Tab-separated table of C-alpha atoms in Angstrom:
chain	number	residue	atom	x	y	z
A	794	MET	CA	53.578	115.900	72.888
A	795	ASN	CA	55.299	117.966	75.642
A	796	PHE	CA	58.372	119.202	74.057
A	797	LYS	CA	59.348	121.455	77.038
A	798	TRP	CA	59.316	118.314	79.333
A	799	LEU	CA	61.357	116.326	76.809
A	800	TYR	CA	64.032	119.310	76.717
A	801	LYS	CA	64.191	119.276	80.477
A	802	LEU	CA	64.753	115.457	80.172
A	803	SER	CA	67.524	115.806	77.906
A	804	ILE	CA	69.159	118.280	80.079
A	805	CYS	CA	69.098	116.161	82.900
A	806	ALA	CA	70.600	113.361	80.987
A	807	GLY	CA	73.420	115.480	79.920
A	808	LEU	CA	74.238	116.327	83.396
A	809	LEU	CA	74.173	112.647	84.327
A	810	VAL	CA	76.753	111.914	81.881
A	811	ALA	CA	78.846	114.888	82.851
A	812	LEU	CA	78.835	113.821	86.506
A	813	GLY	CA	79.698	110.277	85.816
A	814	GLY	CA	76.125	108.906	86.574
A	815	THR	CA	75.995	107.112	83.192
A	816	THR	CA	75.633	103.566	81.861
A	817	ASN	CA	78.339	101.199	80.746
A	818	ALA	CA	77.952	102.529	77.221
A	819	GLN	CA	79.946	105.616	78.259
A	820	THR	CA	82.716	103.468	79.915
A	821	ASN	CA	86.095	101.985	78.405
A	822	THR	CA	85.669	104.289	75.213
A	823	LEU	CA	87.712	107.203	73.913
A	824	SER	CA	86.088	110.555	72.499
A	825	SER	CA	87.395	111.848	69.111
A	826	LYS	CA	89.238	114.526	71.142
A	827	GLU	CA	90.846	112.109	73.345
A	828	LYS	CA	92.103	110.067	70.260
A	829	LYS	CA	93.461	113.065	68.656
A	830	GLN	CA	95.328	113.935	71.818
A	831	GLY	CA	96.916	110.596	71.687
A	832	TRP	CA	94.926	108.623	74.371
A	833	LYS	CA	94.789	104.943	74.089
A	834	LEU	CA	92.808	102.295	76.058
A	835	LEU	CA	94.670	99.795	77.992
A	836	PHE	CA	91.461	97.857	78.893
A	837	ASP	CA	88.821	97.455	76.130
A	838	GLY	CA	86.120	96.461	78.614
A	839	LYS	CA	85.639	92.977	77.144
A	840	THR	CA	88.847	91.048	76.968
A	841	SER	CA	92.184	90.891	78.644
A	842	LYS	CA	93.992	91.937	75.502
A	843	GLY	CA	97.098	93.800	76.427
A	844	TRP	CA	97.420	92.301	79.803
A	845	ARG	CA	99.407	89.420	81.101
A	846	SER	CA	100.387	87.805	84.538
A	847	ALA	CA	103.344	89.530	86.296
A	848	LYS	CA	104.764	86.028	86.537
A	849	ALA	CA	103.846	84.326	83.182
A	850	GLU	CA	103.113	85.358	79.440
A	851	THR	CA	99.562	84.489	79.718
A	852	PHE	CA	96.724	86.046	81.517
A	853	PRO	CA	95.900	84.408	85.159
A	854	THR	CA	92.430	82.831	85.026
A	855	GLY	CA	92.409	80.898	88.590
A	856	VAL	CA	89.701	80.568	91.006
A	857	ASN	CA	88.876	83.862	92.785
A	858	GLY	CA	91.108	85.573	89.969
A	859	TRP	CA	90.628	88.488	87.686
A	860	ILE	CA	87.326	88.563	85.913
A	861	ILE	CA	85.946	90.797	83.149
A	862	LYS	CA	82.159	91.501	83.480
A	863	ASP	CA	80.007	94.543	82.553
A	864	GLY	CA	82.962	96.565	81.440
A	865	THR	CA	85.013	96.218	84.570
A	866	LEU	CA	88.091	94.453	85.462
A	867	THR	CA	87.918	92.923	88.985
A	868	ILE	CA	90.268	91.178	91.126
A	869	GLN	CA	87.958	89.075	93.320
A	870	ALA	CA	88.533	88.500	96.914
A	871	SER	CA	90.566	85.685	98.185
A	872	ASN	CA	92.341	85.557	101.610
A	873	GLY	CA	93.851	88.994	101.768
A	874	ALA	CA	97.393	87.874	100.835
A	875	GLU	CA	99.608	89.936	98.545
A	876	SER	CA	99.840	88.291	95.184
A	877	LYS	CA	99.414	84.861	96.364
A	878	ASN	CA	96.233	83.801	94.560
A	879	ALA	CA	95.700	84.918	90.797
A	880	GLY	CA	98.467	87.479	90.994
A	881	ASP	CA	99.276	90.801	89.675
A	882	ILE	CA	98.660	91.765	86.036
A	883	VAL	CA	100.847	93.936	84.030
A	884	THR	CA	100.477	95.702	80.667
A	885	THR	CA	102.293	93.960	77.740
A	886	GLY	CA	103.860	97.232	76.771
A	887	GLU	CA	106.065	99.452	78.704
A	888	TYR	CA	106.059	103.146	79.193
A	889	GLY	CA	108.363	105.976	80.120
A	890	ALA	CA	106.629	109.531	80.270
A	891	PHE	CA	102.912	109.350	80.188
A	892	GLU	CA	99.613	110.354	81.793
A	893	LEU	CA	97.761	107.375	83.130
A	894	SER	CA	94.073	107.639	84.085
A	895	PHE	CA	92.039	104.846	85.630
A	896	ASP	CA	88.686	104.371	87.423
A	897	PHE	CA	88.818	102.189	90.698
A	898	LYS	CA	86.210	100.932	93.096
A	899	LEU	CA	86.894	99.604	96.410
A	900	THR	CA	84.991	97.133	98.647
A	901	ARG	CA	84.877	97.557	102.346
A	902	GLY	CA	88.492	96.863	103.868
A	903	ALA	CA	90.075	96.349	100.498
A	904	ASN	CA	93.628	96.817	99.440
A	905	SER	CA	95.215	97.054	95.801
A	906	GLY	CA	97.369	99.311	93.920
A	907	VAL	CA	98.441	100.733	90.589
A	908	LYS	CA	102.330	100.358	90.041
A	909	TYR	CA	104.189	102.030	87.225
A	910	PHE	CA	107.995	101.642	85.983
A	911	VAL	CA	107.573	97.913	86.795
A	912	THR	CA	110.577	96.022	85.297
A	913	LEU	CA	109.909	92.504	86.286
A	914	GLN	CA	113.632	92.189	86.836
A	915	GLU	CA	113.755	91.792	90.667
A	916	ASN	CA	113.300	88.570	92.304
A	917	SER	CA	110.393	89.298	94.609
A	918	ASN	CA	108.241	86.391	96.095
A	919	ALA	CA	105.340	88.810	96.439
A	920	SER	CA	104.032	91.814	94.455
A	921	ALA	CA	106.097	92.828	91.539
A	922	ILE	CA	108.515	95.757	92.305
A	923	GLY	CA	107.423	99.421	91.191
A	924	LEU	CA	106.280	102.865	92.032
A	925	GLU	CA	102.793	102.649	93.398
A	926	TYR	CA	99.641	104.515	93.555
A	927	GLN	CA	98.065	103.245	96.680
A	928	VAL	CA	94.322	101.919	96.293
A	929	LEU	CA	93.021	101.281	99.842
A	930	ASP	CA	90.250	101.586	102.249
A	931	ASP	CA	91.963	103.840	104.795
A	932	GLU	CA	89.458	103.516	107.387
A	933	VAL	CA	89.556	99.654	107.635
A	934	HIS	CA	92.633	98.116	106.171
A	935	PRO	CA	95.502	98.046	108.720
A	936	ASP	CA	98.258	99.033	106.090
A	937	ALA	CA	96.802	102.559	106.378
A	938	LYS	CA	98.429	102.730	109.869
A	939	LEU	CA	101.693	101.388	108.892
A	940	GLY	CA	104.574	102.953	106.965
A	941	ARG	CA	105.581	106.450	107.904
A	942	ASP	CA	103.100	109.427	108.415
A	943	GLY	CA	100.281	107.909	106.386
A	944	ASN	CA	102.391	107.070	103.285
A	945	ARG	CA	100.408	103.789	102.861
A	946	THR	CA	97.139	105.615	102.372
A	947	LEU	CA	94.774	105.836	99.293
A	948	ALA	CA	96.522	107.686	96.528
A	949	SER	CA	99.926	108.014	98.289
A	950	LEU	CA	103.135	106.979	96.696
A	951	TYR	CA	103.399	103.758	98.672
A	952	ASP	CA	105.742	103.765	101.670
A	953	LEU	CA	107.500	106.969	100.210
A	954	LYS	CA	105.095	109.872	100.308
A	955	THR	CA	101.602	110.693	101.748
A	956	SER	CA	98.749	112.240	99.576
A	957	ASN	CA	97.015	115.256	100.757
A	958	LYS	CA	93.525	114.287	99.490
A	959	THR	CA	91.200	116.164	101.890
A	960	GLY	CA	87.592	116.266	100.338
A	961	ALA	CA	88.741	114.325	97.231
A	962	THR	CA	87.812	110.703	98.300
A	963	LYS	CA	84.450	109.036	97.359
A	964	PRO	CA	82.815	106.554	99.727
A	965	ILE	CA	83.659	103.068	99.497
A	966	GLY	CA	81.585	101.376	96.674
A	967	GLU	CA	81.628	104.266	94.464
A	968	TRP	CA	83.889	105.005	91.560
A	969	ASN	CA	87.076	107.123	91.913
A	970	THR	CA	89.249	108.388	89.207
A	971	GLY	CA	92.841	108.208	89.831
A	972	LYS	CA	95.588	109.635	87.557
A	973	VAL	CA	99.471	109.254	87.288
A	974	ILE	CA	101.413	111.880	85.292
A	975	VAL	CA	105.040	111.330	84.704
A	976	TYR	CA	106.629	114.290	82.683
A	977	PRO	CA	109.694	113.749	80.429
A	978	ASN	CA	111.652	115.725	83.182
A	979	ASN	CA	110.670	112.918	85.489
A	980	HIS	CA	108.468	115.315	87.601
A	981	VAL	CA	105.522	113.029	88.776
A	982	GLU	CA	102.103	113.893	89.946
A	983	HIS	CA	99.317	111.776	91.739
A	984	TRP	CA	95.772	112.910	91.162
A	985	LEU	CA	92.460	111.780	92.843
A	986	ASN	CA	89.056	112.904	91.464
A	987	GLY	CA	90.491	115.762	89.737
A	988	VAL	CA	92.643	117.030	92.655
A	989	LYS	CA	96.454	116.937	92.619
A	990	VAL	CA	97.274	115.037	95.850
A	991	LEU	CA	101.025	114.703	95.607
A	992	GLU	CA	104.019	115.395	93.496
A	993	TYR	CA	107.741	114.414	93.361
A	994	GLU	CA	110.893	114.402	91.269
A	995	ARG	CA	111.746	110.790	90.334
A	996	GLY	CA	115.491	110.121	90.739
A	997	SER	CA	116.176	113.473	92.619
A	998	ASP	CA	118.231	113.441	95.880
A	999	GLU	CA	114.889	113.919	97.999
A	1000	PHE	CA	113.391	110.943	96.216
A	1001	ARG	CA	116.419	108.777	96.948
A	1002	LYS	CA	116.369	109.830	100.575
A	1003	LEU	CA	112.605	108.687	100.728
A	1004	VAL	CA	113.662	105.455	99.222
A	1005	GLN	CA	116.298	104.959	101.951
A	1006	MET	CA	113.616	105.353	104.610
A	1007	SER	CA	111.192	102.898	103.061
A	1008	LYS	CA	110.822	99.014	102.480
A	1009	HIS	CA	112.202	99.608	98.866
A	1010	LYS	CA	115.758	100.355	99.916
A	1011	ILE	CA	116.785	96.996	99.105
A	1012	TRP	CA	116.080	97.412	95.425
A	1013	LYS	CA	118.947	98.970	93.401
A	1014	ASN	CA	117.950	102.062	91.649
A	1015	PHE	CA	114.316	101.644	92.859
A	1016	GLY	CA	111.775	103.370	90.759
A	1017	GLU	CA	114.375	104.993	88.286
A	1018	ALA	CA	114.078	102.740	85.284
A	1019	PRO	CA	113.542	104.606	81.909
A	1020	LYS	CA	110.416	102.786	81.324
A	1021	GLY	CA	108.305	100.024	82.673
A	1022	HIS	CA	104.990	98.168	82.714
A	1023	ILE	CA	101.810	99.394	84.424
A	1024	LEU	CA	100.654	96.824	87.040
A	1025	LEU	CA	97.264	96.314	88.870
A	1026	GLN	CA	97.886	94.419	92.153
A	1027	ASP	CA	96.035	91.374	93.596
A	1028	HIS	CA	96.133	91.805	97.350
A	1029	GLY	CA	93.412	89.243	98.043
A	1030	ASN	CA	90.787	91.863	98.252
A	1031	GLU	CA	87.867	92.592	95.637
A	1032	VAL	CA	88.720	95.761	93.763
A	1033	SER	CA	87.428	96.842	90.255
A	1034	TYR	CA	89.020	99.021	87.572
A	1035	ARG	CA	87.677	100.458	84.435
A	1036	ASN	CA	88.426	103.265	82.037
A	1037	ILE	CA	92.211	102.505	82.006
A	1038	LYS	CA	93.901	104.923	79.576
A	1039	ILE	CA	97.249	106.218	78.742
A	1040	LYS	CA	98.829	109.017	76.681
A	1041	GLU	CA	102.493	109.122	76.145
A	1042	LEU	CA	104.144	112.326	76.636
A	1043	LYS	CA	107.022	113.529	74.478
């Protein structure tokens, strides 16, 4: 047996795992280190446990809705409308200060979003209201050209602040890793594939000025709730999620 060849093969396998080129066996799991650090999975890769509709107590199961397959949570394509088919889903739990990490995969021209501090108190006939980490195909979807100074592009704080993600984005069809960190002092950061792409102070004068220049100005105390749900948006396009995990910060 050629042990040198086997050794090289094991090294290559290790590199694949480190770079994310691995099988589903490595997804939707927590390492022993992560468990000790306080991380918890929000999606187990097999069931809808911990999630429900933003407009009902049950998980939406309509045609072209959310499906769980091969360790991924996918909203299927419908007609491109915002929260008009299966609708958004939210965590059953609510969170204040936290570090949220998630993998997402876009299809060509797709739109979705990950919202946080979603209280479900506003009477919205579209997507539930909250601060949003934009998930979007900037090259194709028209929303990237709307808003102000690109603040509706990928990883931006939707309609409020533009992300600076030069070199951080992976091609459409590949997995990206997003992260939102909300510190106990209300400092917030958006990350994309290991790069910090924006930061802001929730509830600050600057934040409130941004809100007043946005479509969110109609909502009282927008984005300033002490805690809220995490939301995955149905915007009528196919987008997949996996490895959704959270660590609460003290």
